[in-house]
Coordinates of C-alpha atoms and ligand atoms in Angstrom, one line a residue:
Chain A
M1471 CA -9.0 18.0 -16.7
E1472 CA -12.3 16.0 -16.6
L1473 CA -14.0 19.2 -16.3
T1474 CA -12.8 20.3 -19.5
G1475 CA -13.4 16.9 -21.5
N1476 CA -16.7 16.8 -20.1
V1477 CA -17.3 20.1 -21.5
K1478 CA -15.9 19.1 -25.0
L1479 CA -17.6 16.2 -25.0
S1480 CA -21.2 17.9 -24.8
A1481 CA -20.3 20.2 -27.3
D1482 CA -19.2 17.7 -29.5
T1483 CA -21.2 14.7 -29.8
P1484 CA -24.5 15.6 -29.6
G1485 CA -26.4 17.8 -31.9
K1486 CA -23.8 17.1 -34.1
S1487 CA -21.9 19.8 -33.7
R1488 CA -18.3 19.7 -35.1
P1489 CA -15.6 20.0 -33.2
S1490 CA -12.7 22.6 -33.5
P1491 CA -10.5 23.5 -35.8
A1492 CA -7.9 22.8 -34.0
A1493 CA -8.9 19.4 -33.0
V1494 CA -9.8 18.7 -36.8
V1495 CA -6.0 19.6 -37.6
V1496 CA -4.4 17.4 -35.1
I1497 CA -6.2 14.1 -35.7
L1498 CA -5.7 14.6 -38.9
L1499 CA -2.1 15.1 -38.6
P1500 CA -1.4 11.6 -38.5
A1501 CA -3.0 10.5 -41.5
V1502 CA -1.3 13.4 -43.6
L1503 CA 2.1 12.2 -42.1
L1504 CA 1.2 8.2 -43.0
T1505 CA 0.1 9.1 -46.5
L1506 CA 3.7 11.1 -47.0
S1507 CA 5.4 8.6 -45.8
L1508 CA 3.7 6.1 -48.4
A1509 CA 4.2 8.6 -50.9
L1510 CA 7.5 9.1 -50.3
H1511 CA 7.8 5.6 -49.9
E1512 CA 6.2 4.2 -53.2
L1513 CA 7.5 7.5 -55.0
L1514 CA 11.3 8.1 -54.6
P1515 CA 13.5 5.4 -55.8
N1516 CA 15.6 3.2 -53.3
K1517 CA 19.2 4.0 -53.1
Q1518 CA 20.1 1.0 -50.7
P1519 CA 19.3 -2.7 -51.0
V1520 CA 16.2 -4.0 -49.2
L1521 CA 14.1 -7.2 -50.1
R1522 CA 10.6 -6.1 -48.6
S1523 CA 10.4 -3.1 -49.8
A1524 CA 6.5 -4.2 -50.7
Q1525 CA 5.3 -5.2 -47.7
Y1526 CA 7.0 -2.2 -45.9
G1527 CA 4.3 -0.2 -47.6
Y1528 CA 1.4 -2.8 -47.1
L1529 CA 2.4 -2.1 -43.4
L1530 CA 2.1 1.4 -43.8
I1531 CA -1.2 1.2 -45.7
A1532 CA -2.6 -0.9 -43.0
L1533 CA -1.7 2.0 -40.4
L1534 CA -3.4 3.9 -42.5
I1535 CA -6.7 1.7 -42.4
A1536 CA -6.5 1.1 -38.6
Y1537 CA -5.7 4.9 -38.2
A1538 CA -8.9 5.4 -39.9
L1539 CA -11.3 3.3 -38.2
W1540 CA -10.0 4.7 -35.0
A1541 CA -11.0 8.0 -36.2
M1542 CA -14.2 6.9 -37.1
A1543 CA -15.2 5.3 -34.1
A1544 CA -14.3 8.7 -32.4
F1545 CA -17.3 9.8 -34.1
V1546 CA -19.2 7.9 -32.1
S1547 CA -18.2 7.5 -28.9
A1548 CA -16.8 10.3 -26.9
G1549 CA -14.1 8.2 -25.2
A1550 CA -12.7 7.5 -28.3
F1551 CA -12.9 10.9 -29.5
R1552 CA -10.6 12.1 -26.2
R1553 CA -8.0 9.4 -26.6
L1554 CA -7.5 10.0 -30.2
R1555 CA -7.7 13.9 -29.5
S1556 CA -4.5 13.1 -26.8
Q1557 CA -2.7 10.0 -28.4
A1558 CA -3.0 12.0 -32.5
P1559 CA 0.3 14.4 -31.6
I1560 CA 2.8 11.8 -30.0
A1561 CA 1.7 9.3 -33.0
A1562 CA 2.2 12.4 -35.5
L1563 CA 6.0 12.7 -34.1
V1564 CA 6.5 9.0 -34.1
I1565 CA 5.4 8.9 -38.2
L1566 CA 7.5 11.5 -38.6
I1567 CA 10.5 10.0 -37.5
A1568 CA 10.1 6.8 -39.1
G1569 CA 9.4 9.0 -42.4
V1570 CA 12.6 11.0 -42.0
W1571 CA 14.7 7.9 -40.7
E1572 CA 13.4 6.4 -44.4
L1573 CA 14.7 9.8 -46.3
L1574 CA 17.8 9.8 -45.2
T1575 CA 18.4 6.3 -45.5
L1576 CA 17.0 4.1 -48.1
K1577 CA 16.2 6.9 -50.1
L1578 CA 19.2 9.8 -49.9
N1579 CA 21.8 7.3 -48.8
A1580 CA 22.8 9.8 -46.1
L1581 CA 23.7 7.3 -43.5
P1582 CA 26.8 5.0 -43.2
L1583 CA 25.6 1.3 -44.0
P1584 CA 25.7 -0.9 -42.6
Y1585 CA 25.6 0.7 -39.2
F1586 CA 22.3 2.6 -39.8
P1587 CA 20.0 0.7 -42.2
S1588 CA 16.4 1.7 -43.5
P1589 CA 13.6 0.9 -41.5
V1590 CA 12.5 -1.4 -44.0
K1591 CA 15.8 -3.1 -43.7
I1592 CA 14.8 -3.8 -40.5
A1593 CA 11.2 -5.2 -41.5
D1594 CA 13.5 -7.3 -43.7
A1595 CA 15.2 -9.2 -40.7
L1596 CA 11.7 -8.9 -39.1
I1597 CA 10.2 -10.9 -41.8
D1598 CA 13.2 -12.9 -43.0
D1599 CA 14.4 -14.0 -39.8
R1600 CA 11.6 -14.4 -37.6
R1601 CA 11.8 -18.1 -37.2
K1602 CA 15.1 -17.8 -35.4
L1603 CA 13.9 -14.4 -33.8
L1604 CA 10.8 -16.0 -32.2
V1605 CA 12.8 -18.7 -31.0
C1606 CA 15.6 -16.3 -29.5
T1607 CA 12.1 -14.2 -28.1
L1608 CA 10.9 -17.7 -26.2
Y1609 CA 14.7 -18.3 -25.0
S1610 CA 14.5 -15.2 -23.1
L1611 CA 11.5 -15.1 -21.8
R1612 CA 12.0 -18.4 -20.3
L1613 CA 15.6 -17.6 -18.8
L1614 CA 13.9 -14.0 -17.2
V1615 CA 11.2 -15.8 -16.3
L1616 CA 12.6 -18.2 -14.0
G1617 CA 15.5 -16.2 -12.7
Y1618 CA 13.6 -13.5 -11.9
L1619 CA 10.9 -15.3 -10.0
I1620 CA 13.3 -17.5 -8.0
G1621 CA 15.3 -14.6 -6.7
A1622 CA 12.1 -12.3 -6.3
F1623 CA 10.9 -15.3 -4.3
F1624 CA 13.8 -15.9 -2.2
G1625 CA 14.4 -11.9 -1.8
L1626 CA 10.8 -12.0 -0.5
V1627 CA 11.6 -14.4 1.9
T1628 CA 14.9 -13.2 3.1
G1629 CA 13.6 -9.9 3.3
I1630 CA 10.3 -10.9 5.5
L1631 CA 12.5 -13.0 7.8
M1632 CA 15.3 -9.8 7.9
G1633 CA 12.7 -7.8 8.7
W1634 CA 11.1 -9.7 11.7
Y1635 CA 13.4 -11.8 13.5
K1636 CA 16.6 -9.6 15.0
Q1637 CA 18.5 -12.3 14.6
F1638 CA 18.5 -13.8 11.2
Q1639 CA 19.0 -10.3 10.6
Y1640 CA 21.9 -9.8 12.3
W1641 CA 23.7 -13.3 10.8
I1642 CA 22.5 -12.1 6.8
N1643 CA 23.1 -8.7 6.8
P1644 CA 26.6 -8.6 6.7
F1645 CA 26.9 -11.1 3.6
L1646 CA 23.4 -9.0 2.0
R1647 CA 25.8 -5.9 2.1
F1648 CA 29.2 -7.3 1.1
V1649 CA 27.8 -9.6 -1.4
G1650 CA 24.6 -7.9 -2.5
P1651 CA 26.0 -4.8 -4.3
I1652 CA 28.6 -7.2 -7.1
P1653 CA 26.9 -7.0 -10.4
A1654 CA 25.5 -10.3 -11.1
T1655 CA 27.1 -10.3 -14.3
A1656 CA 30.7 -9.8 -12.6
W1657 CA 30.3 -13.6 -11.7
I1658 CA 30.0 -14.9 -14.8
P1659 CA 33.4 -16.0 -14.9
V1660 CA 33.0 -17.9 -11.4
V1661 CA 29.2 -19.3 -12.1
L1662 CA 30.4 -20.5 -15.6
L1663 CA 32.2 -22.9 -14.1
V1664 CA 30.3 -23.9 -10.8
F1665 CA 27.0 -24.9 -13.0
P1666 CA 26.8 -27.6 -14.9
S1667 CA 25.3 -25.5 -17.9
S1668 CA 25.3 -21.8 -19.2
F1669 CA 21.9 -22.4 -18.8
T1670 CA 21.7 -23.3 -14.7
A1671 CA 24.2 -20.8 -14.6
S1672 CA 22.0 -17.9 -16.2
V1673 CA 19.1 -18.3 -14.3
F1674 CA 21.1 -18.2 -10.7
L1675 CA 22.9 -14.9 -12.3
I1676 CA 19.6 -13.3 -12.9
A1677 CA 18.1 -14.6 -9.6
L1678 CA 21.2 -13.4 -7.8
G1679 CA 20.6 -10.1 -9.2
T1680 CA 16.9 -9.9 -8.1
W1681 CA 17.6 -11.4 -5.0
F1682 CA 19.2 -8.6 -3.9
P1683 CA 17.3 -5.6 -4.7
V1684 CA 14.0 -7.4 -3.0
S1685 CA 15.6 -8.3 0.3
V1686 CA 16.9 -5.2 0.9
M1687 CA 13.8 -3.0 -0.3
T1688 CA 11.5 -5.8 1.8
W1689 CA 13.8 -5.5 4.8
S1690 CA 13.8 -1.7 4.9
G1691 CA 9.9 -1.8 4.5
I1692 CA 8.8 -4.3 6.8
A1693 CA 11.3 -2.7 9.2
G1694 CA 10.0 0.6 8.6
V1695 CA 6.0 -0.3 9.4
S1696 CA 4.0 1.9 11.7
K1697 CA 4.2 -0.3 15.2
S1698 CA 0.5 0.8 15.8
F1699 CA -0.8 -1.0 13.0
F1700 CA 1.0 -4.4 14.7
E1701 CA -0.6 -3.2 18.4
V1702 CA -4.0 -2.7 16.9
A1703 CA -4.2 -5.9 15.2
R1704 CA -2.5 -7.6 18.8
T1705 CA -5.3 -6.6 20.3
L1706 CA -7.6 -7.6 17.6
G1707 CA -6.1 -11.4 17.9
A1708 CA -4.2 -11.8 15.2
G1709 CA -1.0 -13.7 15.6
E1710 CA 2.6 -13.8 14.9
R1711 CA 1.3 -15.4 10.8
Y1712 CA -1.3 -13.0 10.6
L1713 CA 0.9 -10.0 11.6
V1714 CA 3.4 -11.3 8.9
L1715 CA 1.6 -11.6 6.4
R1716 CA -1.9 -9.6 6.7
V1717 CA 0.1 -6.5 8.4
A1718 CA 3.6 -6.2 7.7
L1719 CA 3.3 -7.4 4.3
P1720 CA 1.0 -5.8 2.5
A1721 CA 2.3 -2.4 4.3
A1722 CA 5.7 -2.9 3.3
F1723 CA 4.4 -3.4 -0.7
P1724 CA 4.8 0.3 -1.6
L1725 CA 8.6 -0.7 -0.9
I1726 CA 8.6 -4.1 -2.0
F1727 CA 7.4 -3.1 -5.4
I1728 CA 10.2 -0.7 -5.6
G1729 CA 12.7 -3.7 -5.4
L1730 CA 10.7 -6.0 -7.7
F1731 CA 11.1 -3.0 -10.1
M1732 CA 14.5 -2.5 -9.4
G1733 CA 15.4 -6.2 -9.8
L1734 CA 13.7 -6.7 -12.9
G1735 CA 16.0 -3.4 -15.1
T1736 CA 18.7 -5.4 -13.0
S1737 CA 17.5 -8.9 -14.9
F1738 CA 17.0 -7.3 -17.8
V1739 CA 20.6 -6.4 -17.4
T1740 CA 21.9 -10.2 -16.7
L1741 CA 20.3 -11.8 -19.1
V1742 CA 21.7 -9.9 -21.8
V1743 CA 25.0 -10.0 -20.6
A1744 CA 24.9 -13.3 -19.9
E1745 CA 23.6 -14.4 -23.3
M1746 CA 26.4 -12.2 -25.1
L1747 CA 28.6 -13.9 -23.2
G1748 CA 27.9 -17.7 -22.6
V1749 CA 24.5 -19.3 -22.9
K1750 CA 24.0 -20.1 -26.9
A1751 CA 20.8 -18.7 -27.3
G1752 CA 18.2 -15.9 -27.1
L1753 CA 18.4 -12.0 -28.0
G1754 CA 21.3 -11.5 -26.7
F1755 CA 23.1 -14.4 -28.1
Y1756 CA 21.2 -12.8 -31.2
I1757 CA 22.8 -10.0 -31.0
T1758 CA 26.6 -11.1 -30.9
W1759 CA 26.1 -13.7 -33.5
A1760 CA 24.3 -10.8 -35.7
Q1761 CA 27.3 -8.1 -35.2
G1762 CA 29.8 -11.2 -36.0
W1763 CA 28.6 -11.0 -39.5
A1764 CA 28.2 -7.4 -39.4
E1765 CA 24.4 -7.6 -40.2
Y1766 CA 23.5 -4.3 -38.0
Y1767 CA 19.8 -4.3 -39.1
K1768 CA 19.2 -7.5 -37.4
V1769 CA 20.6 -6.4 -34.6
Y1770 CA 18.3 -3.5 -34.6
A1771 CA 15.4 -5.4 -35.1
A1772 CA 16.5 -7.9 -32.1
L1773 CA 16.6 -4.2 -30.0
L1774 CA 13.1 -4.1 -30.8
I1775 CA 12.0 -7.1 -30.0
M1776 CA 13.8 -6.5 -26.9
A1777 CA 12.5 -3.3 -26.3
V1778 CA 8.5 -4.7 -27.1
L1779 CA 9.4 -7.5 -24.4
F1780 CA 10.9 -5.8 -22.0
S1781 CA 9.0 -2.6 -21.9
T1782 CA 5.2 -5.2 -21.7
V1783 CA 7.5 -7.2 -18.6
I1784 CA 7.3 -3.5 -16.9
S1785 CA 3.8 -3.1 -18.0
L1786 CA 2.8 -6.2 -16.5
L1787 CA 4.8 -5.5 -13.3
F1788 CA 2.7 -2.2 -13.2
K1789 CA -0.2 -3.8 -13.5
L1790 CA 0.3 -6.2 -10.7
R1791 CA 1.0 -2.9 -8.6
D1792 CA -1.9 -0.9 -9.1
R1793 CA -3.7 -4.1 -8.0
V1794 CA -1.9 -4.7 -5.0
L1795 CA -2.0 -0.9 -4.2
I1796 CA -5.1 0.0 -5.3
W1797 CA -5.4 1.9 -1.5
Q1798 CA -3.0 4.4 -2.9
K1799 CA -3.7 7.5 -4.2
G1800 CA -1.9 9.5 -7.1
L1801 CA 0.6 6.2 -8.2
I1802 CA 2.4 7.1 -11.5
K1803 CA 1.2 5.5 -14.5
W1804 CA 3.7 3.2 -17.0
Chain B
M583 CA -28.2 -7.6 18.5
V584 CA -27.1 -9.0 21.6
T585 CA -29.1 -8.4 24.7
E586 CA -27.3 -10.0 27.3
A587 CA -24.8 -8.1 29.1
E588 CA -21.0 -9.1 28.0
G589 CA -18.7 -6.6 30.0
G590 CA -16.0 -7.9 32.1
Q591 CA -14.7 -7.0 35.5
I592 CA -11.1 -5.3 35.9
A593 CA -9.2 -5.6 38.6
I594 CA -5.9 -2.9 38.6
Q595 CA -3.8 -3.9 42.0
G596 CA -0.9 -1.7 43.3
V597 CA -0.2 -1.3 39.2
S598 CA 3.2 0.7 38.9
R599 CA 5.3 1.3 35.8
T600 CA 8.3 2.8 35.2
F601 CA 10.2 3.8 32.3
G602 CA 13.9 4.5 31.6
D603 CA 17.2 2.8 31.6
G604 CA 19.1 3.4 34.4
G605 CA 19.7 6.9 34.8
A606 CA 16.7 9.1 33.9
E607 CA 14.0 7.3 35.1
V608 CA 10.2 7.9 34.5
V609 CA 7.3 7.2 37.3
A610 CA 4.7 6.4 34.4
L611 CA 2.5 5.4 37.1
S612 CA 2.8 4.2 40.7
R613 CA 0.8 2.4 43.3
V614 CA -2.4 2.4 41.1
E615 CA -5.8 0.8 42.5
L616 CA -9.0 0.6 40.4
D617 CA -11.9 -1.9 40.1
V618 CA -13.8 -1.4 37.1
R619 CA -17.4 -3.8 37.7
P620 CA -18.5 -5.6 34.6
G621 CA -20.8 -3.1 32.1
E622 CA -19.6 0.4 33.7
F623 CA -18.2 3.1 32.3
V624 CA -15.2 4.6 33.8
S625 CA -13.5 7.8 32.5
L626 CA -9.6 8.3 33.3
I627 CA -8.9 12.0 33.3
G628 CA -5.7 13.9 34.2
P629 CA -3.1 15.9 33.1
S630 CA -1.0 15.8 29.6
G631 CA 2.0 13.0 30.3
C632 CA 0.1 12.1 33.8
G633 CA 0.4 7.8 32.6
K634 CA -3.6 7.8 31.1
S635 CA -2.3 6.1 28.0
T636 CA -0.1 4.1 29.9
L637 CA -2.6 2.4 32.2
L638 CA -4.6 1.7 29.3
R639 CA -1.7 -0.5 27.5
L640 CA -1.2 -1.9 30.5
V641 CA -4.9 -2.9 31.0
A642 CA -4.7 -3.9 27.0
G643 CA -1.9 -6.2 27.6
L644 CA 0.4 -4.1 25.3
D645 CA 3.1 -3.5 28.2
R646 CA 3.7 -5.2 31.3
P647 CA 4.1 -3.2 34.4
T648 CA 6.7 -2.8 36.9
A649 CA 4.9 -3.9 39.4
G650 CA 1.6 -4.9 40.9
E651 CA -1.3 -7.0 38.9
L652 CA -3.8 -7.0 36.0
R653 CA -7.0 -8.8 35.9
L654 CA -9.6 -9.2 33.9
D655 CA -12.5 -11.3 35.4
G656 CA -10.1 -13.0 37.9
E657 CA -7.4 -13.9 34.6
P658 CA -4.0 -12.5 35.0
I659 CA -3.7 -10.3 32.0
E660 CA -0.4 -11.6 30.2
G661 CA -0.8 -10.1 26.8
P662 CA -3.1 -8.7 23.9
H663 CA -6.4 -10.3 23.8
Y664 CA -9.6 -10.3 21.5
S665 CA -12.0 -9.9 24.3
R666 CA -9.7 -6.8 25.5
G667 CA -10.2 -3.9 22.9
L668 CA -8.8 -1.0 22.4
V669 CA -9.7 2.5 20.2
F670 CA -6.9 5.2 19.4
Q671 CA -7.1 8.7 19.1
D672 CA -5.7 8.0 15.7
P673 CA -7.8 5.7 14.1
T674 CA -4.9 3.5 12.8
L675 CA -7.0 1.8 9.9
F676 CA -5.4 -0.6 7.6
P677 CA -5.0 1.7 4.6
W678 CA -5.1 -1.1 2.4
K679 CA -8.1 -2.8 3.3
T680 CA -11.6 -1.3 2.5
I681 CA -13.6 -0.7 5.6
W682 CA -15.5 -3.4 5.3
S683 CA -12.0 -5.8 5.6
N684 CA -10.8 -3.5 8.2
V685 CA -14.0 -4.6 10.6
A686 CA -13.6 -7.7 9.9
T687 CA -9.8 -8.0 11.0
G688 CA -10.2 -9.2 14.1
L689 CA -12.3 -12.1 12.9
E690 CA -10.4 -12.8 10.1
A691 CA -7.5 -13.0 12.4
R692 CA -8.7 -15.3 15.1
G693 CA -10.3 -17.8 11.9
V694 CA -13.7 -17.3 12.1
L695 CA -14.9 -14.4 9.8
K696 CA -16.3 -17.6 7.5
E697 CA -19.3 -18.6 9.7
R698 CA -19.4 -14.7 11.2
R699 CA -19.4 -12.4 8.3
G700 CA -23.2 -11.7 9.2
D701 CA -21.4 -9.9 12.5
V702 CA -19.3 -7.8 10.2
D703 CA -22.1 -6.5 7.9
K704 CA -24.3 -5.6 11.1
I705 CA -22.0 -3.6 13.2
I706 CA -20.9 -1.6 9.9
E707 CA -24.6 -1.1 9.6
L708 CA -24.4 0.2 14.1
V709 CA -22.0 2.9 13.4
G710 CA -23.9 3.9 10.1
L711 CA -21.2 2.9 7.2
R712 CA -23.4 1.0 5.7
D713 CA -22.6 3.1 2.3
F714 CA -18.6 3.3 2.7
E715 CA -18.4 -0.6 3.2
R716 CA -15.9 -1.0 0.2
A717 CA -14.4 3.2 0.7
Y718 CA -10.3 2.9 1.3
P719 CA -9.8 4.6 4.6
H720 CA -8.1 7.5 3.0
Q721 CA -12.1 8.5 1.7
L722 CA -13.2 8.8 4.8
S723 CA -13.6 11.6 7.1
G724 CA -12.2 11.9 10.0
G725 CA -15.5 11.3 12.0
M726 CA -15.9 8.6 9.8
A727 CA -12.3 6.9 10.0
Q728 CA -13.4 6.9 14.0
R729 CA -16.5 5.0 13.6
A730 CA -15.3 2.2 11.3
A731 CA -12.1 1.6 14.4
L732 CA -14.7 1.6 16.9
A733 CA -16.7 -1.3 14.5
R734 CA -13.3 -2.9 14.1
A735 CA -13.2 -3.0 17.9
L736 CA -16.5 -4.0 18.5
V737 CA -16.6 -6.9 16.2
N738 CA -15.1 -9.0 18.5
H739 CA -17.6 -8.6 21.5
P740 CA -14.7 -7.1 23.4
K741 CA -15.7 -7.4 27.6
V742 CA -13.5 -4.6 27.8
L743 CA -13.6 -2.0 25.4
L744 CA -10.2 1.1 26.2
L745 CA -10.6 4.3 24.7
D746 CA -7.7 6.0 24.4
E747 CA -9.2 10.0 23.6
P748 CA -10.8 8.7 20.7
L749 CA -12.8 11.6 19.7
G750 CA -10.0 13.9 20.7
A751 CA -9.2 15.0 17.0
L752 CA -13.1 15.5 16.1
D753 CA -15.0 18.6 15.3
A754 CA -17.4 19.2 18.5
F755 CA -20.2 18.7 16.8
T756 CA -19.2 14.8 15.4
R757 CA -17.6 14.4 18.8
M758 CA -21.2 14.9 20.4
N759 CA -22.7 12.8 17.6
L760 CA -20.1 9.7 18.4
Q761 CA -20.8 10.2 22.7
D762 CA -24.4 9.4 22.0
E763 CA -23.7 6.1 19.6
L764 CA -21.2 5.0 21.9
L765 CA -23.8 5.1 24.7
R766 CA -25.8 3.5 22.2
I767 CA -23.5 0.9 21.9
W768 CA -22.4 0.6 25.7
Q769 CA -25.8 0.0 26.5
E770 CA -26.6 -2.2 24.2
R771 CA -24.1 -4.1 24.6
G772 CA -23.3 -3.6 28.4
T773 CA -19.6 -3.9 27.1
T774 CA -17.8 -2.4 29.9
M775 CA -15.9 1.1 28.8
I776 CA -12.7 2.3 30.1
F777 CA -12.3 5.9 28.0
V778 CA -9.4 8.3 28.8
T779 CA -10.4 12.1 27.6
H780 CA -9.2 15.5 28.0
D781 CA -12.6 17.2 28.4
I782 CA -14.8 17.0 31.8
D783 CA -17.9 17.4 29.9
E784 CA -17.4 14.5 27.9
A785 CA -16.3 12.2 31.3
V786 CA -19.2 13.7 33.0
Y787 CA -21.9 13.0 29.9
L788 CA -20.4 9.5 29.5
S789 CA -19.5 8.0 32.3
D790 CA -20.4 6.0 35.7
R791 CA -17.5 7.1 37.1
V792 CA -14.4 9.8 36.7
V793 CA -11.2 8.6 38.0
I794 CA -8.9 11.4 38.2
M795 CA -5.4 11.3 38.3
T796 CA -2.2 13.3 39.5
P797 CA 0.6 14.0 37.5
R798 CA 3.9 12.5 38.0
P799 CA 4.0 9.9 39.8
A800 CA 1.0 9.5 38.6
R801 CA -1.5 7.8 41.1
I802 CA -5.4 7.7 41.5
K803 CA -6.1 11.2 43.1
E804 CA -10.2 10.9 43.3
I805 CA -13.3 9.0 41.8
V806 CA -16.0 11.1 41.4
T807 CA -19.4 8.9 40.8
V808 CA -21.4 10.5 38.7
D809 CA -24.9 10.4 39.8
L810 CA -27.0 11.8 37.2
P811 CA -29.7 9.9 35.1
R812 CA -29.5 9.2 32.0
P813 CA -30.1 10.1 29.2
R814 CA -28.1 13.1 30.7
V815 CA -28.9 16.9 29.8
R816 CA -25.6 18.8 29.2
N817 CA -26.3 21.9 30.9
G818 CA -28.6 20.6 33.6
A819 CA -27.8 22.2 37.2
G820 CA -26.5 18.7 38.5
F821 CA -24.3 18.6 35.2
F822 CA -22.8 21.5 36.3
E823 CA -22.3 20.6 39.7
Y824 CA -20.4 17.6 38.6
R825 CA -18.3 20.0 36.2
S826 CA -17.1 21.6 38.5
R827 CA -16.3 19.4 41.1
I828 CA -14.0 17.5 38.8
L829 CA -12.5 21.3 37.3
E830 CA -11.3 22.2 41.4
S831 CA -10.2 18.9 42.0
L832 CA -8.2 19.0 38.3
Q833 CA -7.0 22.8 39.5
L834 CA -5.5 21.6 43.3
V835 CA -3.1 19.5 41.4
P836 CA 0.0 20.9 43.0
E837 CA 1.7 21.2 39.4
T838 CA 0.4 24.7 37.2
A839 CA 0.8 23.5 33.4
Q840 CA -2.8 22.7 33.2
P841 CA -4.0 25.3 31.4
E842 CA -6.4 23.1 29.5
Y843 CA -8.8 22.9 32.0
I844 CA -9.6 26.5 32.8
V845 CA -12.4 26.8 30.8
Ligands
ATP668 N1 7.5 3.8 26.0 C1 8.2 4.8 26.7 N2 9.0 4.8 27.3 C2 9.6 6.1 27.9 N3 9.2 6.9 28.6 C3 7.4 6.5 28.1 C4 7.2 5.3 27.2 N4 5.5 5.7 27.6 C5 5.3 6.8 28.1 N5 6.3 7.3 28.4 C6 6.1 8.4 30.2 O1 5.4 8.1 30.7 C7 4.6 9.1 31.1 C8 2.6 8.8 31.0 O2 3.0 9.1 29.2 P1 1.3 8.8 28.7 O3 1.4 8.6 27.8 O4 1.0 7.5 29.5 O5 0.5 9.9 29.5 P2 -1.1 10.4 29.3 O6 -1.6 10.8 30.3 O7 -1.1 9.6 28.5 O8 -0.6 11.8 28.3 P3 -1.3 12.5 27.3 O9 -2.7 13.0 28.0 O10 -0.9 14.0 27.1 O11 -2.3 11.6 26.4 C9 5.4 10.2 30.2 O12 6.2 10.8 31.1 C10 6.1 9.8 29.0 O13 7.2 10.4 28.7
MG669 MG1 -2.4 9.8 26.0

C-alpha cells in the first residue's frame, strides 16, 4: 500500500506528468454528481412543499466549490492527492444517494409524506428550528457528559478495587452480577420517584448504565495482568500505590477501553430513552415532540444531529485511546 | 561512573522451600547453604526443575523459605527491595512504556526520578540503547530488550543482581556480546552477581565460582572455583579443564534426564 502510494506519487507530481486516466475519472466523479444534483434540484419542478429550496441549492454550490478547492490542493500536495483519490469514491456514493433521495421525494413525490420527507425539507427543519435544536443538543450533551463521566469514574474505582482486593471483590461481585445486567432504562419508573428532578434521575441512570461495563472490564483487565509485571516492579522498589496506578491500570487499559466504549453505547441509549420518557429537554424529547405533531422532517433533523454528535463523541474516545495505547500495534481506526 | 565497589554479601543459611498443599509435596530446595562475597560473580547450574529459579526468587524476596534464613549484609531478607535487582529470561519490559521510561521505572517508583534523570541517560548509554530511548518494547529485538531489562535493574544501583537465565533466549553472537557487557558492568560497579544458566561455557566464562545443584531434592552438590585470569579465553586449555570438570559433576548426578549437558 505504502509503496504503491509512493511510486504513484513520484510518477504524478514532479515534471507535471499526468495522473492515470482512471484516477482522473474517479476524482471527477463527485464533482460531476454534485453538478447533476444541482441541475436536478434547480431544473425539475418541486412536487412537494418546501421553504428552503434556494438555500439547499446554495449548499450544493458551496460543496462544489469546496470540492474544487480540494482538487486544486491535490495538484500541489501529494498528500492531498492521495487523500482525494481514496475519499472520492465514497463521497460520490453519498452524493448519489442524496440525489436519488431528492429525486424520489421532492421531484417525483414517490414516497409517502410526512414519513419520508426530502433532504430539502430536513434542511428546512435544521434552518428554521435551529435555536430549538441547538438548545436541545446542548441539554443532551450536558446530561450525557455528566452521567458518563460520573459512571466511568465510579466504574474505574469499583473495577480497580475489585481487581486488586479479594475482599472487595467478594462483597461487591454478587451485587454487580445481579444488578448490573438490568438495563438502566428499566429503572426509569423507580428512579423518577426517588430523585428530586428528572435531570438528576437521568444523570443517575446514565451513570448506572456506564458504571456496569466499565467496572466489569476494569476488574477483569486488572485481574488478568501478568504476575511478572508486578514482580519486576516490586524488585525495582514499587509500593502498592505504584503497582495499582502505574502497573495494573496501564496494563489493563486495552480492556478498560472496551468497557468505556460499551458504557458509551449504553449511555446513548439511556440518554435518548430518558429524554423521551421523562426529561423535558434534549434531542430525545425533541423527537417525541416532533412525532406528536407528525413533523417527521424534524425527527430526521434531530436524528442527523444525533448521528453527528454521538459519532463525534465516539471519535473523541478513540482519540483518547490512540494516545494512551500508542504502544500497541494494529489498532482499529474509527 | 561509580567506581567504588557497591556489592553486597549474601548469606543463604539452611534454606528449604517446599511446594504443594498436603498431598503431593514438591521439595524444591532442601537445606541449601551458600555464602556469596561482596562483588563476587556466582553462577548456579543444574538440571531443569532443580530449584534454581526458586532460590533466586527467595533471594529477591518474592518468595519466602519454608525453613532457614537469607540475609543481605547481615540483614534478614523479608521482601523485595531495590537493593536486590532481578532479571528474568523473558525481559518483561512494560509494553506501555518507552525504553527510557522502562529503565526509569525503579527511580520513578521510589520517587527519586526528578533528581536522578541523568542516571537513566547514563545507564542507557552504558548498555548501548541511546538510539532506542523513545522506542516501545515491541520495536526492539530480543537482545536489545534484554539490554533494556538489564539497564532497568541496574538503574537502582543494586547491591546484588540476580539473573535468571537472562541470555537463555538469545542467539550465540548476541549472547557472547552481552556476556562481555555484563562483565564490563560488573567490573565497573562491583555489583554482586548471582547468575542462573544452563550453559556450562557461559558459567565458566563469567564466574568466580560455579555452584552445581542436584535434582530433587535440590541441594548444592559441588562448588567449583574458576581460577582463570580475566579476560578469559573461551578456547584456552584451562577453560576446557573447568568445562569437563563441571560436565562430569553434572553427569554423575544420579538421574538420567540431562541430555542437554552432553555436548
Ligand atoms: N509456585 C510453585 N508451585 C508449585 N511448585 C513449584 C512452584 N515453583 C516451582 N515449583 C517446583 O519447584 C521445582 C523447582 O522449580 P524451579 O523453577 O526453581 O526450577 P529451575 O531449576 O529454575 O528449573 P529450570 O532450569 O527449568 O528453570 C520444580 O519441580 C517446580 O515444579
Ligand atoms: Mg528456572
